[in-house]
Amino acid sequence: MDNVCSLADKAQKIRRHIIRMIGDAGVGHPGGCLSGVEIVTALYFVVMRVRPEEPKWPDRDRFILSKGHASALLYGVLAERGYFTVDELATFRRPWSKLAGHPDMNKVPGVDMTTGSLGQGLSVANGIAIAAKYDGRDSRVYILLGDGEVQEGQVWEAAMSAAHYRLDNVTAFIDRNGLQIDGPTEKVMGVEPLADKWRCFGWHVIEIDGHDYRQILDAVDEARKVEGKPTMVIARTLKGKGVCFMEGKVEWHGKAPAGDLYEQAKRELGCE
Amino acid sequence: MVVSTRDAYGDVLVELGGRNEDIFVLDADLAESTRTFKFGEKYPRRYYNMGIAEQDMIGTAAGLALSGKIPFVSTFAVFAAMRGAEQVRTSICYPRLNVKIVTTHSGLSVGTAGATHFCEEDLAIMRAIPNMTVIAPSDAVQTRLAVAAAAAYDGPVYMRLGRGDSPVIYKELDYEIGKAVTVCEGDDVTIVATGVMVLRAMKAAEKLRADKIGARVIDMHTLKPLDKDAIVRAVAETRGIITLEEHNVIGGLGAAVAETVAEEGAKVKVRRLGIPDVFGDTAAAELLWDKYGMSVANICAVAKELIKR
């Protein structure tokens, strides 16, 4: 397999979509979209068994974007994967658009769960995983959580139940970019030691560089082999990755680039 | 015959579970109290105790529904409808998932447990959430039919049940979600009641009849969608409306009926009987109902006052 080169190309395209959607709309969350690009791209282009022409195919693998504010990332990936046209991305956050600031499963083909209020995704992933096991389907559930999101108590309720019910068909990623709206996670409300916490809760934990495709794909393979435990992949990432003035800057959590900065971002990403 | 609505719930779940393999049941460490343990004994592979974690339980049910299952989620009303309110709204009602939330120990029914365990807010909260259907059955017979109807209905349902044993009102019943049942006919005054209060409304109607006052009693088992036709008829055919519910008078049945009457522009008085916007005191439910104006005597007094005007 040499997916890695083509994945890098896809990722660059998706970064362009993200910046265009958010820049043109004048609103959105670029920082946490750009940090999660490699993870979600790898899932939809290599890992997950899906049929874009049949989005509700019952035997598909599922993906839940628990950090729903990164909707532009999901929309960019889904459009590139063929769920809807790339042209539609221009409607992002426009009046009456399907593509709202947080994804709605009943409006957007390919969105497996409506999300936006933080902390709710993992419980839903567990429910899907329980149903898959009951039905004897080998489909798997993937989920992306924010690192600030794990401050929500419901995440730990769900962490407990996934381990208790031995949901080894759940593979979760934490986009560990270290920043949330009000500042560094460790300053706002420390979440470390993150890996130890998940291990204590009974999860198999893998720590990777979340921008490295090999490590992402290896982590997914490792998770597939784990029996009796859900897997948490803690992916160290860089908020705003790919746009130099956004990288590692908390102010780009939920702000659209405008004017010269928007032009610069597009240039850096090679937008035509 | 006296049967608690929660016992009826536990039994009908077992029956439905035998007919429909898609039915799953989740509880939050109150399986004995909600009676869902019966389902768990019979169908362990479709039964999940989620521990003391209501938010996770509701989210897990959403996930099951996404895979075509029909999850029934149960705990005390206060914990599902309030602690899990935002999960119900965002993870179930917004995507319009096929989850049934059936709660017990609603209103003041836990009596001496005190106000932390009462739930006088659930009907108001659930009524305000788009896509939600809100049901409060009045006896065990209706509970069985309502649970079966909820299972057959495609979409989110919130149902509140009581705790204690309650006399059976109906021998048989044609049950339809959203269609009120007129349990007593009368042309002077209308008592619209829901849940455990329907029986008190019937007792009040009986007393009023002895005084030659004809009280119509409407069992408004579905608060949303509300049976507006039944209200409009009551407005046209009787001289006043009393609402009766084991819920805060703000936001529940009384509010729903008053909204309808006002929108019809009707010149008929509405008196709301329920919990008068206070946290409940500590006593057996029946004593609390009396204390807060829901005694049969007070219902009759309010009816007479309404007719006088």
Coordinates of C-alpha atoms in Angstrom, one line a residue:
Chain A
M1 CA 0.0 0.0 0.0
D2 CA 1.3 3.4 -0.8
N3 CA -1.6 5.3 0.4
V4 CA 0.6 7.7 2.3
C5 CA 1.5 9.9 -0.6
S6 CA -2.0 10.1 -1.9
L7 CA -3.3 10.7 1.6
A8 CA -1.0 13.6 1.9
D9 CA -2.4 15.0 -1.3
K10 CA -6.0 14.5 0.0
A11 CA -5.1 16.2 3.3
Q12 CA -3.8 19.2 1.5
K13 CA -7.0 19.4 -0.6
I14 CA -9.1 19.1 2.6
R15 CA -7.1 21.8 4.3
R16 CA -7.9 24.1 1.4
H17 CA -11.6 23.2 1.7
I18 CA -11.5 24.0 5.4
I19 CA -9.9 27.4 5.0
R20 CA -12.1 28.3 2.1
M21 CA -15.3 27.3 3.9
I22 CA -14.4 29.2 7.1
G23 CA -12.8 32.1 5.4
D24 CA -15.7 32.7 2.9
A25 CA -18.3 32.2 5.6
G26 CA -16.4 34.5 7.9
V27 CA -17.0 32.2 10.8
G28 CA -15.9 28.7 12.0
H29 CA -13.3 26.8 13.9
P30 CA -10.2 26.5 11.8
G31 CA -7.7 25.5 14.6
G32 CA -9.3 22.2 15.6
C33 CA -10.3 21.3 12.0
L34 CA -6.7 21.6 10.8
S35 CA -5.3 19.6 13.7
G36 CA -7.6 16.6 12.9
V37 CA -7.2 16.5 9.1
E38 CA -4.8 13.5 9.0
I39 CA -6.9 11.4 11.4
V40 CA -10.2 11.9 9.6
T41 CA -8.7 11.6 6.2
A42 CA -7.0 8.3 7.0
L43 CA -10.2 7.0 8.4
Y44 CA -12.4 7.8 5.4
F45 CA -9.9 7.1 2.6
V46 CA -8.1 4.0 4.0
V47 CA -9.6 2.6 7.1
M48 CA -13.4 2.7 7.1
R49 CA -15.6 0.4 5.1
V50 CA -18.2 2.8 3.7
R51 CA -20.3 3.3 0.6
P52 CA -20.6 7.0 -0.3
E53 CA -23.3 6.0 -2.9
E54 CA -25.2 4.3 -0.1
P55 CA -24.5 6.5 3.0
K56 CA -26.9 4.5 5.3
W57 CA -25.5 1.1 4.3
P58 CA -26.1 -0.9 7.5
D59 CA -22.8 -2.8 7.5
R60 CA -20.7 0.3 7.2
D61 CA -18.2 1.4 9.7
R62 CA -19.3 4.6 11.5
F63 CA -17.6 7.8 12.4
I64 CA -18.7 10.2 15.1
L65 CA -17.2 13.7 15.2
S66 CA -17.8 14.2 18.9
K67 CA -16.0 17.6 18.6
G68 CA -18.8 18.8 16.3
H69 CA -17.4 22.3 16.0
A70 CA -14.9 20.8 13.6
S71 CA -17.7 20.3 11.1
A72 CA -15.7 22.0 8.2
L73 CA -13.2 19.2 8.5
L74 CA -15.9 16.5 8.3
Y75 CA -17.6 18.2 5.4
G76 CA -14.4 18.6 3.5
V77 CA -13.6 14.9 3.9
L78 CA -17.1 13.8 3.0
A79 CA -17.1 15.9 -0.1
E80 CA -13.8 14.6 -1.2
R81 CA -14.9 11.1 -0.5
G82 CA -17.9 11.6 -2.8
Y83 CA -20.9 11.9 -0.4
F84 CA -21.8 15.2 -2.0
T85 CA -20.2 17.6 -4.4
V86 CA -17.2 19.8 -3.5
D87 CA -19.2 22.8 -4.9
E88 CA -21.7 22.4 -2.0
L89 CA -19.0 23.2 0.5
A90 CA -19.5 26.9 -0.6
T91 CA -22.8 26.8 1.3
F92 CA -21.0 26.3 4.7
R93 CA -22.9 28.2 7.4
R94 CA -24.9 30.1 4.8
P95 CA -28.6 30.8 5.4
W96 CA -30.7 27.5 4.9
S97 CA -27.6 25.5 4.2
K98 CA -27.3 21.8 5.1
L99 CA -23.8 22.5 6.2
A100 CA -24.3 24.1 9.6
G101 CA -21.6 25.0 12.1
H102 CA -22.2 21.6 13.7
P103 CA -23.1 18.5 11.7
D104 CA -26.7 17.3 11.4
M105 CA -27.1 13.7 10.3
N106 CA -30.6 14.3 8.9
K107 CA -29.3 16.9 6.5
V108 CA -25.8 15.9 5.5
P109 CA -25.3 12.6 3.6
G110 CA -22.5 10.6 5.3
V111 CA -22.8 12.2 8.8
D112 CA -23.4 9.3 11.1
M113 CA -24.5 11.3 14.1
T114 CA -25.6 14.8 14.9
T115 CA -23.1 16.4 17.3
G116 CA -22.1 19.7 18.7
S117 CA -22.7 19.7 22.4
L118 CA -19.4 18.4 23.7
G119 CA -19.1 15.1 25.6
Q120 CA -22.0 13.2 24.1
G121 CA -20.3 11.3 21.2
L122 CA -18.7 8.5 23.0
S123 CA -21.9 7.3 24.6
V124 CA -23.5 7.2 21.1
A125 CA -20.5 5.3 19.7
N126 CA -20.9 2.7 22.5
G127 CA -24.6 2.2 21.6
I128 CA -23.7 1.6 18.0
A129 CA -21.0 -0.8 19.0
I130 CA -23.4 -2.7 21.3
A131 CA -25.9 -3.1 18.4
A132 CA -23.1 -4.2 16.0
K133 CA -22.1 -7.0 18.4
Y134 CA -25.7 -8.0 19.1
D135 CA -26.3 -8.2 15.3
G136 CA -23.1 -10.1 14.7
R137 CA -21.8 -7.4 12.4
D138 CA -18.0 -6.8 12.3
S139 CA -18.4 -3.1 11.6
R140 CA -16.5 -0.8 13.8
V141 CA -17.1 2.6 15.3
Y142 CA -14.5 5.4 15.1
I143 CA -14.8 8.6 17.0
L144 CA -12.8 11.8 17.3
L145 CA -12.9 13.7 20.6
G146 CA -11.3 17.1 21.5
D147 CA -8.9 17.2 24.3
G148 CA -10.8 19.9 26.0
E149 CA -13.9 17.9 25.5
V150 CA -12.8 15.2 27.9
Q151 CA -13.4 17.7 30.7
E152 CA -17.1 16.7 30.3
G153 CA -18.2 14.2 32.9
Q154 CA -20.2 12.2 30.4
V155 CA -17.0 11.2 28.6
W156 CA -15.9 9.3 31.7
E157 CA -19.3 7.7 32.2
A158 CA -19.0 6.5 28.6
A159 CA -15.3 5.5 29.2
M160 CA -16.5 3.3 32.0
S161 CA -19.4 1.6 30.1
A162 CA -17.3 0.9 27.0
A163 CA -14.8 -0.9 29.2
H164 CA -17.4 -2.6 31.3
Y165 CA -19.2 -4.0 28.2
R166 CA -15.9 -4.8 26.5
L167 CA -16.6 -2.8 23.4
D168 CA -13.5 -3.7 21.4
N169 CA -15.1 -2.5 18.2
V170 CA -14.8 1.1 19.4
T171 CA -11.7 3.0 18.4
A172 CA -11.5 6.6 19.8
F173 CA -9.1 9.3 18.9
I174 CA -8.3 12.3 21.0
D175 CA -7.1 15.3 19.0
R176 CA -4.5 16.3 21.6
N177 CA -3.7 19.8 20.3
G178 CA -3.4 21.1 23.9
L179 CA -5.6 24.2 23.3
Q180 CA -9.3 25.0 24.0
I181 CA -11.2 28.3 23.6
D182 CA -10.0 29.9 26.8
G183 CA -6.4 28.8 26.6
P184 CA -4.1 25.7 27.0
T185 CA -6.0 22.7 28.4
E186 CA -3.6 22.3 31.2
K187 CA -4.2 25.9 32.3
V188 CA -8.0 25.9 31.9
M189 CA -8.6 22.5 33.5
G190 CA -5.8 20.0 33.4
V191 CA -6.5 16.6 31.8
E192 CA -3.1 15.0 32.3
P193 CA -2.1 12.3 32.8
L194 CA -4.4 11.6 29.9
A195 CA -3.0 8.2 28.8
D196 CA -3.0 6.9 32.4
K197 CA -6.5 8.0 32.9
W198 CA -7.8 6.0 30.0
R199 CA -5.7 3.0 31.0
C200 CA -7.1 3.1 34.5
F201 CA -10.6 3.2 33.0
G202 CA -9.8 -0.1 31.3
W203 CA -8.9 1.0 27.8
H204 CA -6.1 0.0 25.5
V205 CA -4.1 3.2 24.9
I206 CA -1.9 4.1 22.0
E207 CA 0.0 7.4 21.8
I208 CA 1.0 8.7 18.4
D209 CA 1.8 11.7 16.3
G210 CA -1.6 12.6 14.9
H211 CA -0.1 14.1 11.7
D212 CA 1.8 10.9 10.8
Y213 CA -0.2 8.6 8.6
R214 CA 1.9 5.6 9.3
Q215 CA 1.3 6.0 13.0
I216 CA -2.4 6.6 12.5
L217 CA -2.8 3.5 10.3
D218 CA -0.6 1.4 12.6
A219 CA -2.7 2.5 15.6
V220 CA -5.9 1.4 13.8
D221 CA -4.4 -2.0 13.0
E222 CA -3.3 -2.4 16.6
A223 CA -6.8 -1.5 17.8
R224 CA -8.4 -4.1 15.5
K225 CA -6.3 -6.8 17.2
V226 CA -7.2 -5.8 20.7
E227 CA -9.8 -8.1 22.2
G228 CA -12.2 -7.3 25.0
K229 CA -11.2 -3.6 25.3
P230 CA -11.9 -0.4 23.5
T231 CA -8.9 1.5 22.2
M232 CA -8.0 5.1 22.8
V233 CA -5.5 6.7 20.4
I234 CA -4.1 9.8 21.9
A235 CA -3.0 11.8 18.9
R236 CA -0.6 14.6 19.6
T237 CA -1.4 17.3 17.0
L238 CA -0.7 21.0 16.3
K239 CA -3.7 23.3 16.4
G240 CA -4.0 25.2 13.1
K241 CA -1.6 22.8 11.4
G242 CA -0.7 23.9 7.9
V243 CA -1.3 27.6 8.2
C244 CA 1.8 29.2 9.9
F245 CA 0.1 32.0 11.7
M246 CA -2.5 29.7 13.1
E247 CA -0.2 27.0 14.4
G248 CA -0.3 26.6 18.1
K249 CA -2.3 29.8 18.5
V250 CA -5.4 29.6 20.7
E251 CA -6.9 32.6 19.1
W252 CA -7.6 30.5 16.0
H253 CA -9.8 28.1 17.8
G254 CA -13.0 29.7 16.6
K255 CA -12.1 32.6 14.4
A256 CA -12.2 33.0 10.6
P257 CA -9.2 34.4 8.8
A258 CA -10.0 37.7 7.0
G259 CA -8.3 40.1 4.6
D260 CA -4.6 39.7 4.1
L261 CA -4.4 36.8 6.6
Y262 CA -7.1 34.9 4.6
E263 CA -5.1 35.5 1.4
Q264 CA -1.9 34.4 3.1
A265 CA -3.6 31.2 4.4
K266 CA -4.9 30.3 1.0
R267 CA -1.4 31.0 -0.5
E268 CA 0.3 28.7 2.1
L269 CA -2.2 25.9 1.3
G270 CA -1.8 26.4 -2.4
C271 CA -5.4 27.4 -3.1
E272 CA -5.8 28.6 -6.7
Chain B
M1 CA -58.2 -3.9 41.2
V2 CA -55.1 -2.1 42.2
V3 CA -51.9 -2.2 40.1
S4 CA -49.0 0.2 39.9
T5 CA -48.2 1.7 36.5
R6 CA -44.6 0.7 36.9
D7 CA -45.6 -3.0 37.4
A8 CA -47.6 -2.7 34.2
Y9 CA -44.6 -1.2 32.5
G10 CA -42.3 -4.0 33.5
D11 CA -44.8 -6.6 32.4
V12 CA -45.6 -5.1 29.0
L13 CA -41.9 -4.7 28.2
V14 CA -41.5 -8.4 28.6
E15 CA -44.4 -9.1 26.3
L16 CA -43.3 -6.6 23.7
G17 CA -39.7 -7.9 24.0
G18 CA -41.0 -11.3 23.1
R19 CA -42.7 -10.1 19.9
N20 CA -40.0 -7.6 18.8
E21 CA -36.4 -8.5 18.9
D22 CA -35.4 -4.9 18.3
I23 CA -36.5 -3.8 21.7
F24 CA -33.6 -3.1 24.1
V25 CA -33.9 -1.9 27.7
L26 CA -31.5 0.3 29.6
D27 CA -31.6 1.3 33.2
A28 CA -29.4 3.3 35.6
D29 CA -29.2 1.1 38.7
L30 CA -32.9 1.4 39.5
A31 CA -34.0 -1.8 37.7
E32 CA -35.9 -3.0 40.8
S33 CA -37.7 0.3 41.2
T34 CA -38.6 0.8 37.5
R35 CA -39.4 -2.9 37.1
T36 CA -37.2 -3.2 34.1
F37 CA -35.4 -6.1 35.8
K38 CA -38.1 -8.4 34.5
F39 CA -37.0 -7.7 31.0
G40 CA -33.4 -8.2 32.0
E41 CA -34.2 -11.6 33.4
K42 CA -36.0 -12.7 30.3
Y43 CA -33.8 -11.1 27.6
P44 CA -30.3 -10.5 29.1
R45 CA -28.7 -9.9 25.7
R46 CA -31.0 -6.9 25.1
Y47 CA -30.7 -5.5 28.6
Y48 CA -28.1 -3.1 29.8
N49 CA -27.6 -1.7 33.2
M50 CA -25.7 1.5 32.6
G51 CA -24.9 2.2 36.3
I52 CA -25.5 5.5 37.9
A53 CA -24.8 7.4 34.7
E54 CA -28.0 8.8 33.1
Q55 CA -26.3 11.0 30.5
D56 CA -24.3 8.0 29.2
M57 CA -27.4 5.8 29.3
I58 CA -29.3 8.3 27.1
G59 CA -26.5 8.6 24.7
T60 CA -26.0 4.9 24.4
A61 CA -29.7 4.6 23.6
A62 CA -29.2 7.1 20.8
G63 CA -26.5 4.9 19.4
L64 CA -28.7 1.8 19.6
A65 CA -31.5 3.6 17.8
L66 CA -29.0 4.6 15.1
S67 CA -28.6 0.9 14.4
G68 CA -32.3 0.2 14.1
K69 CA -33.0 -0.8 17.7
I70 CA -35.9 0.5 19.8
P71 CA -34.3 1.3 23.1
F72 CA -36.4 1.9 26.2
V73 CA -34.5 3.9 28.8
S74 CA -35.7 4.0 32.4
T75 CA -34.9 5.6 35.7
F76 CA -36.6 8.0 38.0
A77 CA -38.2 11.0 36.2
V78 CA -36.0 13.6 37.9
F79 CA -32.8 11.9 36.7
A80 CA -33.8 11.2 33.1
A81 CA -35.7 14.4 32.4
M82 CA -33.4 16.8 34.3
R83 CA -30.0 15.4 34.7
G84 CA -30.2 14.1 31.2
A85 CA -32.3 16.9 29.7
E86 CA -29.7 18.1 27.3
Q87 CA -28.7 14.7 26.2
V88 CA -32.4 14.0 25.5
R89 CA -32.6 17.2 23.5
T90 CA -29.4 17.1 21.5
S91 CA -28.6 13.4 21.1
I92 CA -32.2 12.1 20.7
C93 CA -34.7 14.7 19.8
Y94 CA -32.6 16.8 17.4
P95 CA -31.7 13.8 15.2
R96 CA -35.2 12.5 15.9
L97 CA -34.0 9.1 17.0
N98 CA -36.4 6.3 18.0
V99 CA -35.7 6.2 21.7
K100 CA -38.4 5.8 24.4
I101 CA -37.7 7.4 27.8
V102 CA -40.1 5.8 30.3
T103 CA -39.6 7.2 33.8
T104 CA -41.1 6.3 37.1
H105 CA -41.4 8.0 40.5
S106 CA -42.6 11.2 38.9
G107 CA -44.3 14.1 40.6
L108 CA -44.4 13.8 44.4
S109 CA -44.8 10.0 44.3
V110 CA -41.6 9.3 46.3
G111 CA -43.3 11.0 49.3
T112 CA -40.9 11.0 52.3
A113 CA -37.8 10.7 50.1
G114 CA -38.0 14.5 49.8
A115 CA -37.7 17.1 47.2
T116 CA -34.5 15.9 45.6
H117 CA -36.3 12.9 44.3
F118 CA -39.6 14.6 43.3
C119 CA -40.0 15.5 39.7
E120 CA -42.5 18.3 39.0
E121 CA -40.7 19.8 36.0
D122 CA -40.4 17.0 33.5
L123 CA -43.6 17.7 31.5
A124 CA -42.6 21.3 31.0
I125 CA -39.1 20.4 29.9
M126 CA -40.1 17.6 27.6
R127 CA -42.9 19.6 26.1
A128 CA -40.5 22.3 25.1
I129 CA -38.2 20.0 23.1
P130 CA -39.1 19.8 19.4
N131 CA -39.8 16.3 18.0
M132 CA -40.7 14.9 21.5
T133 CA -44.0 13.2 22.2
V134 CA -45.0 13.5 25.9
I135 CA -47.3 10.9 27.6
A136 CA -48.6 10.4 31.2
P137 CA -50.8 7.4 31.5
S138 CA -53.5 7.3 34.2
D139 CA -53.6 3.6 35.1
A140 CA -52.1 0.2 34.5
V141 CA -54.4 -0.7 31.6
Q142 CA -53.6 2.6 29.8
T143 CA -49.9 2.2 30.6
R144 CA -49.7 -1.1 28.8
L145 CA -51.4 0.3 25.8
A146 CA -49.3 3.5 25.8
V147 CA -46.0 1.6 26.0
A148 CA -47.1 -0.6 23.1
A149 CA -48.1 2.5 21.2
A150 CA -44.8 4.1 21.9
A151 CA -42.9 1.0 20.7
A152 CA -44.9 1.1 17.5
Y153 CA -44.4 4.9 17.0
D154 CA -41.3 6.0 15.1
G155 CA -39.7 8.8 17.1
P156 CA -38.7 10.0 20.5
V157 CA -41.2 9.5 23.3
Y158 CA -41.1 10.6 26.9
M159 CA -43.5 8.8 29.3
R160 CA -43.9 9.5 33.0
L161 CA -45.2 6.8 35.4
G162 CA -45.9 7.0 39.1
R163 CA -44.7 4.8 41.9
G164 CA -47.5 3.6 44.1
D165 CA -50.3 1.2 43.5
S166 CA -53.2 2.9 41.7
P167 CA -56.7 1.6 41.1
V168 CA -57.4 0.5 37.6
I169 CA -59.7 2.9 35.8
Y170 CA -60.2 1.2 32.5
K171 CA -61.5 -2.3 31.7
E172 CA -60.6 -1.8 28.1
L173 CA -59.6 1.2 26.0
D174 CA -59.0 2.3 22.5
Y175 CA -55.7 4.0 22.9
E176 CA -54.2 6.4 20.5
I177 CA -51.3 8.7 21.1
G178 CA -52.6 12.3 21.1
K179 CA -56.3 11.4 21.4
A180 CA -57.8 12.2 24.9
V181 CA -60.3 10.0 26.6
T182 CA -63.5 11.4 28.0
V183 CA -64.0 9.3 31.1
C184 CA -67.1 11.1 32.4
E185 CA -69.6 13.2 30.5
G186 CA -70.9 16.5 31.8
D187 CA -72.0 19.9 30.6
D188 CA -71.3 22.3 33.5
V189 CA -67.6 22.1 34.0
T190 CA -64.7 20.2 32.5
I191 CA -61.9 18.7 34.5
V192 CA -58.8 17.9 32.4
A193 CA -56.5 15.6 34.2
T194 CA -53.4 13.6 33.5
G195 CA -51.6 10.7 35.0
V196 CA -52.4 9.7 38.6
M197 CA -54.7 12.7 38.9
V198 CA -57.4 11.3 36.6
L199 CA -58.7 9.2 39.4
R200 CA -59.1 12.2 41.7
A201 CA -60.8 14.1 38.9
M202 CA -63.3 11.2 38.6
K203 CA -63.9 11.2 42.3
A204 CA -64.5 14.9 42.2
A205 CA -67.0 14.5 39.3
E206 CA -68.9 11.9 41.3
K207 CA -69.2 14.3 44.3
L208 CA -70.3 17.1 42.0
R209 CA -72.9 14.9 40.4
A210 CA -74.4 14.4 43.9
D211 CA -74.8 18.2 43.9
K212 CA -76.4 18.2 40.5
I213 CA -73.3 19.6 38.8
G214 CA -72.3 17.8 35.6
A215 CA -68.5 17.5 35.4
R216 CA -66.8 16.3 32.3
V217 CA -63.6 14.5 33.0
I218 CA -61.0 14.3 30.2
D219 CA -58.0 12.0 30.6
M220 CA -55.4 14.0 28.7
H221 CA -52.8 11.2 28.6
T222 CA -50.8 12.8 25.8
L223 CA -49.6 16.3 26.6
K224 CA -47.8 16.6 23.3
P225 CA -49.3 16.6 20.8
L226 CA -52.2 17.9 22.8
D227 CA -55.7 16.9 21.8
K228 CA -56.9 20.4 21.0
D229 CA -60.3 19.2 19.7
A230 CA -61.2 17.9 23.1
I231 CA -60.3 21.3 24.6
V232 CA -62.2 23.2 22.0
R233 CA -65.3 21.0 22.6
A234 CA -65.0 21.6 26.4
V235 CA -64.8 25.3 25.8
A236 CA -68.0 25.2 23.7
E237 CA -70.0 22.8 25.8
T238 CA -69.0 23.6 29.4
R239 CA -68.7 26.8 31.5
G240 CA -65.2 26.4 32.9
I241 CA -62.1 24.2 32.8
I242 CA -60.0 22.9 35.7
T243 CA -56.7 21.3 35.0
L244 CA -55.3 18.7 37.4
E245 CA -51.7 17.4 37.3
E246 CA -49.1 16.2 39.7
H247 CA -46.6 18.7 38.2
N248 CA -45.7 22.3 38.7
V249 CA -48.7 24.4 37.5
I250 CA -46.1 26.2 35.4
G251 CA -45.4 24.6 32.0
G252 CA -47.3 21.3 32.2
L253 CA -50.9 20.2 31.4
G254 CA -52.4 23.4 32.8
A255 CA -50.2 25.6 30.7
A256 CA -50.9 23.5 27.6
V257 CA -54.6 23.7 28.1
A258 CA -54.6 27.4 29.0
E259 CA -52.5 28.1 25.9
T260 CA -55.1 26.4 23.7
V261 CA -58.0 28.1 25.4
A262 CA -56.4 31.5 25.0
E263 CA -55.5 30.9 21.4
E264 CA -59.1 30.0 20.7
G265 CA -60.1 33.4 22.1
A266 CA -62.6 31.6 24.4
K267 CA -64.3 33.5 27.2
V268 CA -64.0 30.6 29.6
K269 CA -62.1 30.5 32.8
V270 CA -59.3 28.0 33.3
R271 CA -58.1 27.1 36.9
R272 CA -54.9 25.2 37.1
L273 CA -54.5 22.8 40.0
G274 CA -51.1 21.2 40.5
I275 CA -48.0 21.8 42.5
P276 CA -48.1 25.6 43.2
D277 CA -44.5 26.4 42.2
V278 CA -42.9 25.1 45.4
F279 CA -40.5 22.3 46.2
G280 CA -42.6 19.5 47.8
D281 CA -42.7 19.0 51.5
T282 CA -42.0 15.6 53.1
A283 CA -45.0 13.4 53.4
A284 CA -46.8 10.6 51.6
A285 CA -47.9 11.6 48.1
E286 CA -51.6 11.6 49.0
L287 CA -51.0 14.0 51.8
L288 CA -49.0 16.3 49.6
W289 CA -51.6 16.3 46.9
D290 CA -54.2 17.4 49.4
K291 CA -51.9 20.1 50.8
Y292 CA -51.2 21.6 47.4
G293 CA -54.9 21.9 46.4
M294 CA -55.5 18.7 44.7
S295 CA -57.9 17.2 47.2
V296 CA -61.2 16.0 45.9
A297 CA -62.9 18.7 48.2
N298 CA -60.8 21.5 46.7
I299 CA -61.4 20.3 43.1
C300 CA -65.2 20.4 43.9
A301 CA -64.9 23.9 45.5
V302 CA -63.0 25.3 42.5
A303 CA -65.6 23.7 40.1
K304 CA -68.5 25.4 42.0
E305 CA -66.7 28.7 42.0
L306 CA -66.1 28.5 38.3
I307 CA -69.7 27.8 37.5
K308 CA -70.9 30.7 39.6
R309 CA -69.2 33.3 37.5

